[in-house]
Backbone as CSV, one residue per row, in Angstrom:
resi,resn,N_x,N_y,N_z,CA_x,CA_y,CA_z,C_x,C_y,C_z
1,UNK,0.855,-1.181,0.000,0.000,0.000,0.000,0.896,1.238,0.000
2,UNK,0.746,1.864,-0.825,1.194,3.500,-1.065,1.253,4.681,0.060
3,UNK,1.759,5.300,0.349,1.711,6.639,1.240,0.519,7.174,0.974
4,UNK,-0.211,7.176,-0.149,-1.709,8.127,-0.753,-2.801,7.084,-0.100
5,UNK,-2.298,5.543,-0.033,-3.554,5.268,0.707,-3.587,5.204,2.382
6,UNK,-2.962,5.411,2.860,-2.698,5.394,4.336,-3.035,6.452,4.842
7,UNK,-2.474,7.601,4.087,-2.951,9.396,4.333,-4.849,9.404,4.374
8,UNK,-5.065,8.852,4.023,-6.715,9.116,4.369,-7.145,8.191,5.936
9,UNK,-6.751,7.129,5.565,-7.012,6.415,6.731,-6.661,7.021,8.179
10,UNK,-5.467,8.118,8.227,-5.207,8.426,9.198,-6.123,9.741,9.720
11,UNK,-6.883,10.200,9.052,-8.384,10.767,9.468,-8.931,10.079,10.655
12,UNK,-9.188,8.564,10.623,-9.980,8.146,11.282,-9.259,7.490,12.217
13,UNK,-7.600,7.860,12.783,-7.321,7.545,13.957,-7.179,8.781,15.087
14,UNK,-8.306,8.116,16.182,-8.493,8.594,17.477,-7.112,9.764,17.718
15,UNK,-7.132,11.015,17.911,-5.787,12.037,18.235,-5.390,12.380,16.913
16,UNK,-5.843,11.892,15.946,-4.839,12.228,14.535,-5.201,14.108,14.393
17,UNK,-4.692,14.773,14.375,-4.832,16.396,13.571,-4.520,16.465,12.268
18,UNK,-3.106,15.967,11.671,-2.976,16.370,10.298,-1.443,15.942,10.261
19,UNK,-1.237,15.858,9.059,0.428,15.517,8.355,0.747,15.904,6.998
20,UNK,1.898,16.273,7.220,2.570,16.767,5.875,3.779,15.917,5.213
21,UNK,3.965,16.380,4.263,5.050,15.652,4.126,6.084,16.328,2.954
22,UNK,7.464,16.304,3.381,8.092,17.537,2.485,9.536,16.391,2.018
23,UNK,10.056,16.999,0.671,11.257,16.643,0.081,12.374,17.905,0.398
24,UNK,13.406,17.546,0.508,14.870,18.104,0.959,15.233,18.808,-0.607
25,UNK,15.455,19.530,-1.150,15.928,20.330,-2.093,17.472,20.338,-1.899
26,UNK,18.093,20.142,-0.821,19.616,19.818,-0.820,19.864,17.996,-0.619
27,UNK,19.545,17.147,-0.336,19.565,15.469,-0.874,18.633,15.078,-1.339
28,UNK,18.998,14.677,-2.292,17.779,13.673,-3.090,17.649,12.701,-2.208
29,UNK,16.107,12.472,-2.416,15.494,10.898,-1.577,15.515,11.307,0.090
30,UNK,15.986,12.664,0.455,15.756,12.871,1.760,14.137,13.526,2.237
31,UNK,13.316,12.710,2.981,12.366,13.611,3.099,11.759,13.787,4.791
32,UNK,10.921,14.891,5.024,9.827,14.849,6.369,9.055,14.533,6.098
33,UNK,8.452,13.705,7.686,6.817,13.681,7.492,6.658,14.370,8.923
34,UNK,5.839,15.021,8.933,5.704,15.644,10.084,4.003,16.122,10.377
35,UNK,3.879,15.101,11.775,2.368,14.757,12.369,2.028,15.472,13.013
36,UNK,0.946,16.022,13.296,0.377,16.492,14.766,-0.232,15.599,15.042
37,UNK,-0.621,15.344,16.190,-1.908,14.990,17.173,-2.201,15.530,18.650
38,UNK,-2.980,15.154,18.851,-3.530,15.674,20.245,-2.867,15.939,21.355
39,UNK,-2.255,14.413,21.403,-1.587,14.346,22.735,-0.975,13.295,23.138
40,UNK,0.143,12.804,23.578,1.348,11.796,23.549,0.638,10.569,23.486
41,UNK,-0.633,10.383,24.285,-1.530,9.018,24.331,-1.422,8.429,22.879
42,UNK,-2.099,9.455,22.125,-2.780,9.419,20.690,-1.605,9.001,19.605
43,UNK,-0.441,9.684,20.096,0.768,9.149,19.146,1.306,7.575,19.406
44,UNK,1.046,6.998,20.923,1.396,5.981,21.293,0.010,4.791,20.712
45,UNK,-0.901,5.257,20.998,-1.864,4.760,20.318,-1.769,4.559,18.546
46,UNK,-1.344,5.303,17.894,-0.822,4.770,16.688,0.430,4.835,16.442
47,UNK,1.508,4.445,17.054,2.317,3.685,16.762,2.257,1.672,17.147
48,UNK,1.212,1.901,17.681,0.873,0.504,18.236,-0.191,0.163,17.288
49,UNK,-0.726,0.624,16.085,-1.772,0.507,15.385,-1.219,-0.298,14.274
50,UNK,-1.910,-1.209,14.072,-1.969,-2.503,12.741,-1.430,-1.819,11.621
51,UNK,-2.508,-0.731,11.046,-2.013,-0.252,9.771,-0.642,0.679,9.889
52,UNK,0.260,0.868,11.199,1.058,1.846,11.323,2.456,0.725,11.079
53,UNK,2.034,-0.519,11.545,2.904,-1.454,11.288,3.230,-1.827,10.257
54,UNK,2.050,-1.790,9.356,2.172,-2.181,8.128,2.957,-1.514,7.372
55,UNK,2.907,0.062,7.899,3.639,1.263,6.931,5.248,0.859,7.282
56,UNK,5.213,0.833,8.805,6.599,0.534,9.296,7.221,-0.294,8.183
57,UNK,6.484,-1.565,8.457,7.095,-3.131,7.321,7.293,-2.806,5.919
58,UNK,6.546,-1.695,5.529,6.481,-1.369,3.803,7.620,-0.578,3.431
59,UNK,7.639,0.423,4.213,9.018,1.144,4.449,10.268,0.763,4.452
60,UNK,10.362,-0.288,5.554,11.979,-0.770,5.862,11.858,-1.869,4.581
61,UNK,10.881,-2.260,3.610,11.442,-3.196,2.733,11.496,-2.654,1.306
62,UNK,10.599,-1.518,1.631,10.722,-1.023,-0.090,10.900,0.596,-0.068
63,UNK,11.052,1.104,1.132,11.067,3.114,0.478,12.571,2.974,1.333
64,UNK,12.715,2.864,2.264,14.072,3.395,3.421,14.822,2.994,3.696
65,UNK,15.861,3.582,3.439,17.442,2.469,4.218,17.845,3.009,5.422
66,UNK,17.490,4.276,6.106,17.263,4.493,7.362,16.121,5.490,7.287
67,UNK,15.371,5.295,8.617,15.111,6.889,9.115,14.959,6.546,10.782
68,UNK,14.506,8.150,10.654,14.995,8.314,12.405,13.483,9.077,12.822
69,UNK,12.867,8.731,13.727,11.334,9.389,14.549,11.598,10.208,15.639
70,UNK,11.380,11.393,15.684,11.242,12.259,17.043,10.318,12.535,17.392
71,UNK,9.742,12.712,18.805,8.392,13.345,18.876,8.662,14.154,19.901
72,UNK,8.359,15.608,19.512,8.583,16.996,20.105,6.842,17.811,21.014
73,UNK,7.255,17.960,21.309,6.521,19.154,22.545,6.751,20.885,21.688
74,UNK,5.606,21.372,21.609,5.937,22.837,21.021,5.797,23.302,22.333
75,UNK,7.069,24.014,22.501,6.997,25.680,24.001,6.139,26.582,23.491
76,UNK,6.538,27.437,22.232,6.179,28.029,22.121,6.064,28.268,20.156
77,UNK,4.906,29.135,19.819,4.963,29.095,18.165,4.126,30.014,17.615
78,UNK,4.838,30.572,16.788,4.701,31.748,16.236,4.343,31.846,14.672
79,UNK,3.728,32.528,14.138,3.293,32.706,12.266,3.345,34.374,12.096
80,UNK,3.014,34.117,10.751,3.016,35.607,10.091,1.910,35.142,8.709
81,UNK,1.174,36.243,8.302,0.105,36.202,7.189,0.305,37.401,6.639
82,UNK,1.059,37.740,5.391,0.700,39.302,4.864,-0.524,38.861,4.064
83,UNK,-1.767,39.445,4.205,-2.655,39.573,3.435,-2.605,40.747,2.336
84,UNK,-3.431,40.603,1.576,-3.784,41.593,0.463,-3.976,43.198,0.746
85,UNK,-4.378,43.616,2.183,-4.564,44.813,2.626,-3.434,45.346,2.902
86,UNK,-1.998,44.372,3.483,-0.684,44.816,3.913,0.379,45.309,3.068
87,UNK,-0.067,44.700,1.754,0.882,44.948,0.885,0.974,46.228,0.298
């Protein structure tokens, strides 16, 4: 199963918020995926999930020769929006 079909499915796990996923412009084949969810439960809760295993197993045999998982705490976070009125 593909990254395009898993990305929907993860709608319907309990804590899921949203994920992205970005390519490195300085290494080829280097990329992020980077999750939110709710709250540390919810991440432990799907990493223990069937279909998360499956991605795991699909990964280490056909996309990755390493990667590495962190899961961070935001302190603090900040944005900016110039809209159409600012310019």
């Amino acid at each position: 199963m593909s990254w395009s079909h898993y990305r929907p499915l993860l709608s319907h796990v309990a804590g899921f918020i949203s994920i992205e996923r970005f390519q490195s412009l300085a290494t080829e084949g280097k990329m992020l995926s980077l999750s939110w969810w709710e709250n540390e439960y919810a991440v432990l809760q799907w990493k223990n999930h069937v279909l998360h295993a499956k991605a795991q197993q699909e990964g280490r045999e056909s996309i990755f020769d390493f990667y590495k998982i962190s899961i961070a705490h935001i302190t603090r976070e900040y944005s900016f929006k110039k809209d159409k009125d600012n310019v």
